[in-house]
mmCIF file of C-alpha atoms in Angstrom:
data_model
loop_
_atom_site.group_PDB
_atom_site.id
_atom_site.type_symbol
_atom_site.label_atom_id
_atom_site.label_comp_id
_atom_site.label_asym_id
_atom_site.label_seq_id
_atom_site.Cartn_x
_atom_site.Cartn_y
_atom_site.Cartn_z
ATOM 1 C CA MET J 458 -111.610 -179.835 -39.100
ATOM 2 C CA LEU J 459 -112.492 -178.801 -42.653
ATOM 3 C CA LYS J 460 -109.206 -180.215 -44.011
ATOM 4 C CA ARG J 461 -110.438 -183.745 -43.349
ATOM 5 C CA PHE J 462 -112.987 -183.199 -46.130
ATOM 6 C CA GLU J 463 -110.739 -181.169 -48.409
ATOM 7 C CA GLN J 464 -110.105 -182.513 -51.897
ATOM 8 C CA LEU J 465 -106.643 -182.101 -53.391
ATOM 9 C CA PHE J 466 -106.227 -181.807 -57.164
ATOM 10 C CA GLY J 467 -103.315 -181.335 -59.538
ATOM 11 C CA VAL J 468 -104.225 -180.059 -63.018
ATOM 12 C CA ASP J 469 -102.168 -180.088 -66.211
ATOM 13 C CA LEU J 470 -104.139 -177.608 -68.301
ATOM 14 C CA GLY J 471 -102.564 -178.073 -71.724
ATOM 15 C CA THR J 472 -103.306 -176.616 -75.139
ATOM 16 C CA CYS J 473 -104.263 -180.039 -76.516
ATOM 17 C CA ASN J 474 -105.050 -182.166 -73.453
ATOM 18 C CA THR J 475 -106.140 -181.675 -69.854
ATOM 19 C CA LEU J 476 -105.091 -184.157 -67.162
ATOM 20 C CA ILE J 477 -106.318 -184.137 -63.565
ATOM 21 C CA TYR J 478 -104.650 -185.861 -60.613
ATOM 22 C CA GLN J 479 -106.532 -186.437 -57.365
ATOM 23 C CA GLN J 480 -104.578 -187.178 -54.215
ATOM 24 C CA GLY J 481 -105.178 -190.732 -53.100
ATOM 25 C CA LYS J 482 -106.476 -191.845 -56.507
ATOM 26 C CA GLY J 483 -103.844 -190.795 -59.067
ATOM 27 C CA ILE J 484 -104.761 -189.606 -62.572
ATOM 28 C CA VAL J 485 -108.551 -189.538 -62.720
ATOM 29 C CA LEU J 486 -109.094 -187.747 -66.046
ATOM 30 C CA GLN J 487 -107.322 -187.289 -69.371
ATOM 31 C CA GLU J 488 -109.284 -185.596 -72.148
ATOM 32 C CA PRO J 489 -108.692 -183.227 -75.082
ATOM 33 C CA SER J 490 -108.866 -179.485 -74.231
ATOM 34 C CA VAL J 491 -111.574 -178.888 -76.829
ATOM 35 C CA VAL J 492 -115.018 -177.265 -76.741
ATOM 36 C CA ALA J 493 -117.753 -177.385 -79.398
ATOM 37 C CA ILE J 494 -120.086 -174.364 -79.424
ATOM 38 C CA ARG J 495 -123.091 -173.245 -81.436
ATOM 39 C CA LYS J 496 -122.309 -170.157 -83.499
ATOM 40 C CA ASP J 497 -125.831 -168.740 -83.380
ATOM 41 C CA THR J 498 -126.412 -168.953 -79.598
ATOM 42 C CA GLY J 499 -122.886 -169.399 -78.167
ATOM 43 C CA MET J 500 -124.158 -172.405 -76.205
ATOM 44 C CA ILE J 501 -121.784 -175.289 -75.543
ATOM 45 C CA GLU J 502 -122.642 -178.441 -77.463
ATOM 46 C CA ALA J 503 -119.845 -180.776 -76.301
ATOM 47 C CA ILE J 504 -116.576 -180.764 -74.343
ATOM 48 C CA GLY J 505 -113.480 -182.961 -74.249
ATOM 49 C CA THR J 506 -113.542 -186.312 -76.033
ATOM 50 C CA GLU J 507 -117.023 -185.722 -77.478
ATOM 51 C CA ALA J 508 -115.984 -182.353 -78.919
ATOM 52 C CA TYR J 509 -112.718 -183.771 -80.289
ATOM 53 C CA ALA J 510 -114.685 -186.388 -82.246
ATOM 54 C CA MET J 511 -116.481 -183.506 -84.008
ATOM 55 C CA ILE J 512 -113.298 -181.871 -85.398
ATOM 56 C CA GLY J 513 -113.617 -181.628 -89.182
ATOM 57 C CA ARG J 514 -117.149 -183.060 -89.089
ATOM 58 C CA THR J 515 -119.245 -180.163 -87.790
ATOM 59 C CA PRO J 516 -122.246 -178.596 -89.564
ATOM 60 C CA VAL J 517 -122.228 -174.886 -90.408
ATOM 61 C CA ASN J 518 -123.722 -173.768 -87.076
ATOM 62 C CA LEU J 519 -121.143 -175.622 -84.929
ATOM 63 C CA GLU J 520 -117.558 -174.610 -84.218
ATOM 64 C CA VAL J 521 -114.871 -176.576 -82.368
ATOM 65 C CA ILE J 522 -112.345 -174.401 -80.512
ATOM 66 C CA TYR J 523 -109.285 -174.782 -78.296
ATOM 67 C CA PRO J 524 -109.835 -172.464 -75.270
ATOM 68 C CA LEU J 525 -106.085 -172.363 -74.615
ATOM 69 C CA LYS J 526 -103.351 -171.081 -76.893
ATOM 70 C CA ASP J 527 -99.665 -171.772 -76.263
ATOM 71 C CA GLY J 528 -100.598 -173.149 -72.836
ATOM 72 C CA VAL J 529 -102.231 -169.851 -71.794
ATOM 73 C CA ILE J 530 -105.960 -169.172 -71.428
ATOM 74 C CA ALA J 531 -107.242 -167.565 -74.640
ATOM 75 C CA ASN J 532 -110.968 -167.871 -73.836
ATOM 76 C CA PHE J 533 -111.653 -167.476 -70.114
ATOM 77 C CA ASP J 534 -115.337 -168.484 -70.176
ATOM 78 C CA MET J 535 -114.798 -171.575 -72.300
ATOM 79 C CA THR J 536 -111.828 -172.699 -70.179
ATOM 80 C CA THR J 537 -113.892 -172.315 -67.006
ATOM 81 C CA ALA J 538 -116.786 -174.273 -68.509
ATOM 82 C CA MET J 539 -114.408 -176.985 -69.701
ATOM 83 C CA LEU J 540 -112.818 -177.442 -66.265
ATOM 84 C CA LYS J 541 -116.248 -177.441 -64.617
ATOM 85 C CA HIS J 542 -117.335 -180.205 -66.979
ATOM 86 C CA PHE J 543 -114.235 -182.302 -66.304
ATOM 87 C CA ILE J 544 -114.607 -182.080 -62.528
ATOM 88 C CA SER J 545 -118.315 -182.918 -62.761
ATOM 89 C CA LYS J 546 -117.316 -186.126 -64.582
ATOM 90 C CA ILE J 547 -115.130 -187.046 -61.627
ATOM 91 C CA HIS J 548 -117.403 -186.117 -58.725
ATOM 92 C CA GLY J 549 -120.838 -185.319 -60.073
ATOM 93 C CA ARG J 550 -122.387 -181.949 -60.817
ATOM 94 C CA ASN J 551 -122.455 -180.783 -57.197
ATOM 95 C CA HIS J 552 -118.697 -180.915 -56.771
ATOM 96 C CA TRP J 553 -116.999 -178.106 -58.674
ATOM 97 C CA PHE J 554 -113.701 -178.021 -56.713
ATOM 98 C CA ARG J 555 -115.722 -177.464 -53.519
ATOM 99 C CA ARG J 556 -113.518 -177.257 -50.392
ATOM 100 C CA SER J 557 -110.592 -178.137 -52.624
ATOM 101 C CA HIS J 558 -106.952 -177.205 -52.972
ATOM 102 C CA VAL J 559 -105.689 -177.045 -56.562
ATOM 103 C CA ILE J 560 -102.211 -176.910 -58.065
ATOM 104 C CA ILE J 561 -102.315 -176.052 -61.750
ATOM 105 C CA SER J 562 -99.394 -176.068 -64.181
ATOM 106 C CA VAL J 563 -98.540 -173.073 -66.385
ATOM 107 C CA PRO J 564 -95.806 -172.476 -68.988
ATOM 108 C CA CYS J 565 -92.612 -170.927 -67.667
ATOM 109 C CA GLY J 566 -92.068 -167.348 -68.755
ATOM 110 C CA ILE J 567 -95.693 -166.206 -68.639
ATOM 111 C CA THR J 568 -96.469 -162.949 -66.836
ATOM 112 C CA ASN J 569 -97.657 -162.641 -63.250
ATOM 113 C CA VAL J 570 -100.950 -161.283 -64.582
ATOM 114 C CA GLN J 571 -101.465 -164.459 -66.613
ATOM 115 C CA LYS J 572 -100.622 -166.591 -63.570
ATOM 116 C CA ARG J 573 -103.100 -164.701 -61.413
ATOM 117 C CA ALA J 574 -105.776 -165.114 -64.079
ATOM 118 C CA VAL J 575 -105.383 -168.889 -63.866
ATOM 119 C CA GLU J 576 -105.415 -168.918 -60.049
ATOM 120 C CA GLU J 577 -108.410 -166.599 -59.819
ATOM 121 C CA MET J 578 -110.349 -168.687 -62.325
ATOM 122 C CA ILE J 579 -110.048 -171.696 -60.017
ATOM 123 C CA VAL J 580 -110.793 -169.789 -56.794
ATOM 124 C CA HIS J 581 -113.726 -168.023 -58.453
ATOM 125 C CA LYS J 582 -115.335 -171.430 -58.919
ATOM 126 C CA GLY J 583 -115.153 -172.372 -55.238
ATOM 127 C CA ALA J 584 -111.662 -173.710 -54.548
ATOM 128 C CA ARG J 585 -110.238 -172.876 -51.102
ATOM 129 C CA LYS J 586 -106.758 -172.338 -52.527
ATOM 130 C CA SER J 587 -105.125 -172.307 -55.961
ATOM 131 C CA VAL J 588 -101.399 -172.319 -56.725
ATOM 132 C CA THR J 589 -99.563 -172.345 -60.056
ATOM 133 C CA ILE J 590 -96.390 -174.289 -60.833
ATOM 134 C CA GLU J 591 -94.185 -174.018 -63.927
ATOM 135 C CA GLU J 592 -94.636 -176.969 -66.272
ATOM 136 C CA PRO J 593 -90.924 -177.954 -66.581
ATOM 137 C CA LEU J 594 -90.586 -177.970 -62.777
ATOM 138 C CA ALA J 595 -93.694 -180.146 -62.433
ATOM 139 C CA ALA J 596 -92.402 -182.465 -65.188
ATOM 140 C CA ALA J 597 -89.049 -182.856 -63.412
ATOM 141 C CA MET J 598 -90.822 -183.728 -60.162
ATOM 142 C CA GLY J 599 -93.117 -186.157 -61.965
ATOM 143 C CA ALA J 600 -90.128 -187.903 -63.532
ATOM 144 C CA GLY J 601 -88.388 -188.241 -60.169
ATOM 145 C CA LEU J 602 -85.488 -185.841 -60.779
ATOM 146 C CA PRO J 603 -83.766 -184.393 -57.668
ATOM 147 C CA VAL J 604 -85.239 -180.908 -58.151
ATOM 148 C CA GLY J 605 -84.721 -179.844 -54.528
ATOM 149 C CA GLU J 606 -80.995 -180.627 -54.470
ATOM 150 C CA PRO J 607 -78.084 -178.403 -55.622
ATOM 151 C CA ILE J 608 -77.875 -180.375 -58.870
ATOM 152 C CA GLY J 609 -78.641 -179.092 -62.365
ATOM 153 C CA SER J 610 -81.464 -180.844 -64.191
ATOM 154 C CA MET J 611 -82.507 -179.826 -67.704
ATOM 155 C CA VAL J 612 -86.013 -180.516 -69.013
ATOM 156 C CA LEU J 613 -87.328 -180.238 -72.573
ATOM 157 C CA ASP J 614 -91.122 -180.222 -72.615
ATOM 158 C CA ILE J 615 -92.694 -180.397 -76.092
ATOM 159 C CA GLY J 616 -96.387 -179.725 -75.682
ATOM 160 C CA GLY J 617 -99.226 -179.174 -78.101
ATOM 161 C CA GLY J 618 -98.883 -175.424 -78.505
ATOM 162 C CA THR J 619 -95.439 -174.613 -77.164
ATOM 163 C CA SER J 620 -92.073 -176.148 -76.276
ATOM 164 C CA GLN J 621 -89.936 -175.220 -73.268
ATOM 165 C CA VAL J 622 -86.353 -175.843 -72.215
ATOM 166 C CA ALA J 623 -85.640 -175.207 -68.536
ATOM 167 C CA LEU J 624 -82.686 -175.659 -66.204
ATOM 168 C CA ILE J 625 -83.740 -176.557 -62.663
ATOM 169 C CA SER J 626 -81.783 -176.499 -59.409
ATOM 170 C CA LEU J 627 -82.651 -176.123 -55.702
ATOM 171 C CA GLY J 628 -86.379 -176.308 -56.344
ATOM 172 C CA GLY J 629 -86.536 -173.481 -58.889
ATOM 173 C CA ILE J 630 -85.962 -172.615 -62.531
ATOM 174 C CA VAL J 631 -82.504 -171.140 -63.135
ATOM 175 C CA LEU J 632 -83.194 -170.267 -66.786
ATOM 176 C CA SER J 633 -85.666 -171.187 -69.475
ATOM 177 C CA LYS J 634 -86.195 -170.869 -73.213
ATOM 178 C CA HIS J 635 -89.569 -170.762 -74.897
ATOM 179 C CA VAL J 636 -90.237 -171.992 -78.440
ATOM 180 C CA PRO J 637 -93.643 -170.995 -79.888
ATOM 181 C CA CYS J 638 -94.208 -174.309 -81.623
ATOM 182 C CA GLY J 639 -95.284 -177.787 -80.602
ATOM 183 C CA GLY J 640 -97.332 -180.753 -81.742
ATOM 184 C CA MET J 641 -100.038 -178.569 -83.309
ATOM 185 C CA SER J 642 -97.371 -176.739 -85.350
ATOM 186 C CA ILE J 643 -96.298 -180.086 -86.795
ATOM 187 C CA ASP J 644 -99.915 -180.880 -87.742
ATOM 188 C CA GLN J 645 -100.228 -177.519 -89.488
ATOM 189 C CA SER J 646 -96.966 -178.056 -91.394
ATOM 190 C CA ILE J 647 -98.271 -181.401 -92.676
ATOM 191 C CA ILE J 648 -101.591 -179.827 -93.743
ATOM 192 C CA GLU J 649 -99.827 -177.048 -95.647
ATOM 193 C CA TYR J 650 -97.370 -179.431 -97.339
ATOM 194 C CA VAL J 651 -100.101 -181.799 -98.556
ATOM 195 C CA LYS J 652 -102.137 -178.859 -99.845
ATOM 196 C CA LYS J 653 -99.193 -177.319 -101.705
ATOM 197 C CA THR J 654 -97.686 -180.536 -103.079
ATOM 198 C CA TYR J 655 -100.738 -182.696 -103.813
ATOM 199 C CA ASN J 656 -103.565 -180.118 -104.076
ATOM 200 C CA LEU J 657 -105.272 -182.057 -101.307
ATOM 201 C CA ILE J 658 -107.033 -180.549 -98.319
ATOM 202 C CA ILE J 659 -106.857 -182.644 -95.149
ATOM 203 C CA GLY J 660 -108.094 -181.978 -91.625
ATOM 204 C CA GLU J 661 -106.360 -181.707 -88.256
ATOM 205 C CA ARG J 662 -107.163 -185.278 -87.259
ATOM 206 C CA THR J 663 -105.739 -186.718 -90.480
ATOM 207 C CA ALA J 664 -102.575 -184.648 -90.017
ATOM 208 C CA GLU J 665 -102.253 -185.936 -86.473
ATOM 209 C CA GLU J 666 -102.556 -189.528 -87.681
ATOM 210 C CA VAL J 667 -99.783 -188.879 -90.225
ATOM 211 C CA LYS J 668 -97.631 -187.416 -87.435
ATOM 212 C CA LYS J 669 -98.196 -190.421 -85.174
ATOM 213 C CA HIS J 670 -97.543 -193.089 -87.788
ATOM 214 C CA ALA J 671 -95.109 -191.587 -90.312
ATOM 215 C CA ALA J 672 -93.252 -188.721 -88.630
ATOM 216 C CA THR J 673 -89.661 -189.311 -87.585
ATOM 217 C CA ALA J 674 -86.870 -187.081 -86.287
ATOM 218 C CA VAL J 675 -84.123 -189.148 -87.950
ATOM 219 C CA ARG J 676 -83.950 -190.069 -91.615
ATOM 220 C CA PRO J 677 -85.848 -193.354 -92.036
ATOM 221 C CA GLU J 678 -83.724 -196.406 -92.732
ATOM 222 C CA LYS J 679 -86.691 -197.993 -94.479
ATOM 223 C CA GLU J 680 -89.169 -195.751 -96.255
ATOM 224 C CA LEU J 681 -92.762 -196.153 -95.106
ATOM 225 C CA GLN J 682 -95.857 -195.180 -97.064
ATOM 226 C CA MET J 683 -99.175 -194.046 -95.677
ATOM 227 C CA ASP J 684 -102.445 -193.488 -97.528
ATOM 228 C CA ILE J 685 -104.344 -190.358 -96.567
ATOM 229 C CA ARG J 686 -107.781 -189.160 -97.640
ATOM 230 C CA GLY J 687 -108.926 -185.639 -98.283
ATOM 231 C CA ARG J 688 -110.638 -183.318 -100.758
ATOM 232 C CA ASP J 689 -109.083 -182.508 -104.103
ATOM 233 C CA LEU J 690 -108.483 -178.759 -104.241
ATOM 234 C CA VAL J 691 -109.048 -178.606 -108.023
ATOM 235 C CA LYS J 692 -111.940 -181.012 -108.617
ATOM 236 C CA GLY J 693 -113.539 -180.722 -105.172
ATOM 237 C CA LEU J 694 -113.951 -184.502 -104.979
ATOM 238 C CA PRO J 695 -112.628 -187.033 -102.432
ATOM 239 C CA LYS J 696 -109.124 -188.245 -103.206
ATOM 240 C CA ILE J 697 -106.549 -190.646 -101.752
ATOM 241 C CA ILE J 698 -102.785 -190.114 -101.958
ATOM 242 C CA SER J 699 -99.744 -191.895 -100.554
ATOM 243 C CA ILE J 700 -97.212 -189.946 -98.517
ATOM 244 C CA THR J 701 -93.805 -191.262 -97.425
ATOM 245 C CA SER J 702 -91.924 -191.027 -94.139
ATOM 246 C CA ASN J 703 -89.033 -189.312 -95.993
ATOM 247 C CA GLU J 704 -91.376 -186.516 -97.045
ATOM 248 C CA ILE J 705 -92.561 -186.021 -93.477
ATOM 249 C CA PHE J 706 -88.954 -185.979 -92.269
ATOM 250 C CA GLU J 707 -88.177 -183.111 -94.644
ATOM 251 C CA ILE J 708 -91.331 -181.213 -93.633
ATOM 252 C CA LEU J 709 -90.373 -181.226 -89.945
ATOM 253 C CA GLU J 710 -86.729 -180.181 -90.382
ATOM 254 C CA ASP J 711 -87.398 -176.545 -89.429
ATOM 255 C CA PHE J 712 -89.183 -177.645 -86.251
ATOM 256 C CA PHE J 713 -86.227 -179.781 -85.154
ATOM 257 C CA ILE J 714 -83.783 -176.955 -85.912
ATOM 258 C CA MET J 715 -85.750 -174.617 -83.627
ATOM 259 C CA ILE J 716 -85.758 -177.150 -80.777
ATOM 260 C CA VAL J 717 -82.011 -177.813 -81.095
ATOM 261 C CA GLU J 718 -81.284 -174.069 -81.181
ATOM 262 C CA SER J 719 -83.280 -173.514 -77.974
ATOM 263 C CA ILE J 720 -81.194 -176.188 -76.215
ATOM 264 C CA ARG J 721 -77.965 -174.624 -77.460
ATOM 265 C CA GLN J 722 -79.019 -171.186 -76.228
ATOM 266 C CA ALA J 723 -79.913 -172.607 -72.825
ATOM 267 C CA MET J 724 -76.552 -174.394 -72.573
ATOM 268 C CA GLU J 725 -74.692 -171.190 -73.545
ATOM 269 C CA GLN J 726 -76.315 -169.309 -70.647
ATOM 270 C CA CYS J 727 -75.985 -172.190 -68.197
ATOM 271 C CA PRO J 728 -73.689 -171.571 -65.173
ATOM 272 C CA PRO J 729 -70.511 -173.725 -65.517
ATOM 273 C CA GLU J 730 -71.191 -175.963 -62.506
ATOM 274 C CA LEU J 731 -74.747 -176.691 -63.624
ATOM 275 C CA ALA J 732 -73.574 -177.227 -67.210
ATOM 276 C CA GLY J 733 -71.345 -180.018 -65.903
ATOM 277 C CA ASP J 734 -74.353 -181.594 -64.187
ATOM 278 C CA VAL J 735 -76.371 -181.471 -67.409
ATOM 279 C CA MET J 736 -73.546 -183.079 -69.415
ATOM 280 C CA GLU J 737 -73.341 -185.853 -66.829
ATOM 281 C CA ARG J 738 -77.054 -186.385 -66.188
ATOM 282 C CA GLY J 739 -78.476 -185.463 -69.602
ATOM 283 C CA ILE J 740 -81.741 -183.818 -70.656
ATOM 284 C CA LEU J 741 -85.173 -185.134 -69.729
ATOM 285 C CA LEU J 742 -87.492 -185.227 -72.759
ATOM 286 C CA CYS J 743 -91.224 -185.075 -71.982
ATOM 287 C CA GLY J 744 -94.565 -183.887 -73.363
ATOM 288 C CA GLY J 745 -96.639 -185.368 -76.184
ATOM 289 C CA GLY J 746 -94.118 -184.246 -78.822
ATOM 290 C CA ALA J 747 -91.440 -186.327 -77.093
ATOM 291 C CA LEU J 748 -93.101 -189.416 -78.599
ATOM 292 C CA LEU J 749 -91.887 -188.525 -82.107
ATOM 293 C CA HIS J 750 -89.830 -191.439 -83.343
ATOM 294 C CA GLY J 751 -86.074 -190.932 -82.920
ATOM 295 C CA LEU J 752 -86.343 -187.462 -81.361
ATOM 296 C CA ASP J 753 -84.114 -188.343 -78.394
ATOM 297 C CA ARG J 754 -81.424 -189.696 -80.739
ATOM 298 C CA ARG J 755 -81.638 -186.647 -83.026
ATOM 299 C CA LEU J 756 -81.270 -184.181 -80.157
ATOM 300 C CA GLN J 757 -78.360 -186.115 -78.659
ATOM 301 C CA GLN J 758 -76.529 -186.172 -82.015
ATOM 302 C CA GLU J 759 -77.092 -182.445 -82.610
ATOM 303 C CA THR J 760 -76.193 -181.184 -79.115
ATOM 304 C CA GLY J 761 -73.714 -183.766 -77.817
ATOM 305 C CA VAL J 762 -75.716 -183.956 -74.560
ATOM 306 C CA PRO J 763 -77.353 -187.237 -73.439
ATOM 307 C CA VAL J 764 -81.145 -187.117 -73.912
ATOM 308 C CA HIS J 765 -83.480 -189.420 -71.980
ATOM 309 C CA LEU J 766 -87.142 -189.987 -72.804
ATOM 310 C CA ALA J 767 -89.333 -189.830 -69.682
ATOM 311 C CA GLU J 768 -91.078 -193.039 -68.662
ATOM 312 C CA ASN J 769 -94.513 -191.392 -68.984
ATOM 313 C CA PRO J 770 -93.837 -188.316 -71.158
ATOM 314 C CA MET J 771 -97.459 -187.156 -71.419
ATOM 315 C CA GLU J 772 -98.200 -187.648 -67.720
ATOM 316 C CA CYS J 773 -95.034 -186.221 -66.131
ATOM 317 C CA ILE J 774 -96.484 -182.775 -65.503
ATOM 318 C CA VAL J 775 -99.724 -183.869 -63.868
ATOM 319 C CA ILE J 776 -97.868 -186.431 -61.719
ATOM 320 C CA GLY J 777 -95.555 -183.616 -60.630
ATOM 321 C CA THR J 778 -98.517 -181.433 -59.622
ATOM 322 C CA GLY J 779 -99.792 -184.386 -57.621
ATOM 323 C CA LYS J 780 -96.477 -184.648 -55.775
ATOM 324 C CA MET J 781 -96.636 -180.918 -55.003
ATOM 325 C CA LEU J 782 -100.006 -181.291 -53.261
ATOM 326 C CA LYS J 783 -98.543 -182.600 -50.020
ATOM 327 C CA TYR J 784 -96.227 -179.578 -49.775
ATOM 328 C CA ASN J 785 -98.926 -176.972 -50.371
ATOM 329 C CA ALA J 786 -101.956 -178.453 -48.671
ATOM 330 C CA SER J 787 -101.303 -176.706 -45.371
#
C-alpha cells in the first residue's frame, strides 16, 4: 500500500553539478554542486546556483566550497545539506526523500566503504531504499546503449573532477580506467598559464568562460581571440589581455594525452570479442567535458576507434539512473 505513495528519484551527484530525475516527471533539477559557508560560524549562506554566483566575489568571512572531490563525498555534512536543499526546492521543506527510493550514481572504481557512505547518507535522511550505480553504466543506459546484451559498449565520461573509461557488457562493467582530471583540471591549467605568461590573476569563472568559448581539442583552422579581465600580479590593478585559441590548444595538450592513453590502456586489456564490438560500434563520449570543441574528432584520430558524442552528454547519467528506477523499485 505504501508503494502507491513512494517517490522514485535518480541522482547524478557530480563534482561540479547535481542533477535529479523524478520518475514520471523527468529531470526536475540541475544546479551546481556548490555551497557557500560563513567562516566564523560555519553556517550555510547559499547553495547551488546562488552559491555559484558568489565564486570569486565573496567577502573575507564567506567561503565557497565544492563538497565533492573527484565525484566522491569530501564533506559529508555539506553534501547532506546540499541534497536536502535541492529536494526541498522540488517538493517543499517537508519532503526530504520521505518514503522514497533513490538511485545515486558514483564513479567506477571507488571502494565499497565509499559506496556505503553514499547510500547511508541518503537512508539516514529518510529514504526507504538507496542504491548506487556506476556512472559509466548509468551513462550507457541513458544514451540507449544495449547494456544488458552480450555486446561490448565503451563509454568515456569526462566529468568535472574525474574522467572514466569503461567497457560494459551483460549489464556490468568488464573493465574501467580512471583519470584524475576533468573539466576543473582544465580550468586550473588555464588559470596557471595566464598567471605565468601574462602576470594576470583570473578566477575560476573566467577560466571556465575561456574553456567554453576558446578551448578546442584540434588545432584551430582560424585563430580566435578572447579578451579576459583579471588583476595584474605586479601592479595589483585591473587589467585586460587577449588570449588566442591556439594558446588554449597548447595548454590542454597534456590533458588530451592522458585521456587518449586511458583509452589505449582499456583497449589493450579488452577481451578480443568485445574489442571487435568496440571497433564496430565505437566509443560513447559523455559528460560536461565531452562538449569541448573537436574532442570526438581528436580521440578518433588518435585511437583509430569511432567516437560518438552523446545526444545529451551532460544528462546521460541522470537519465540512466531514471531508467534504473523501474528495475529497483520493488
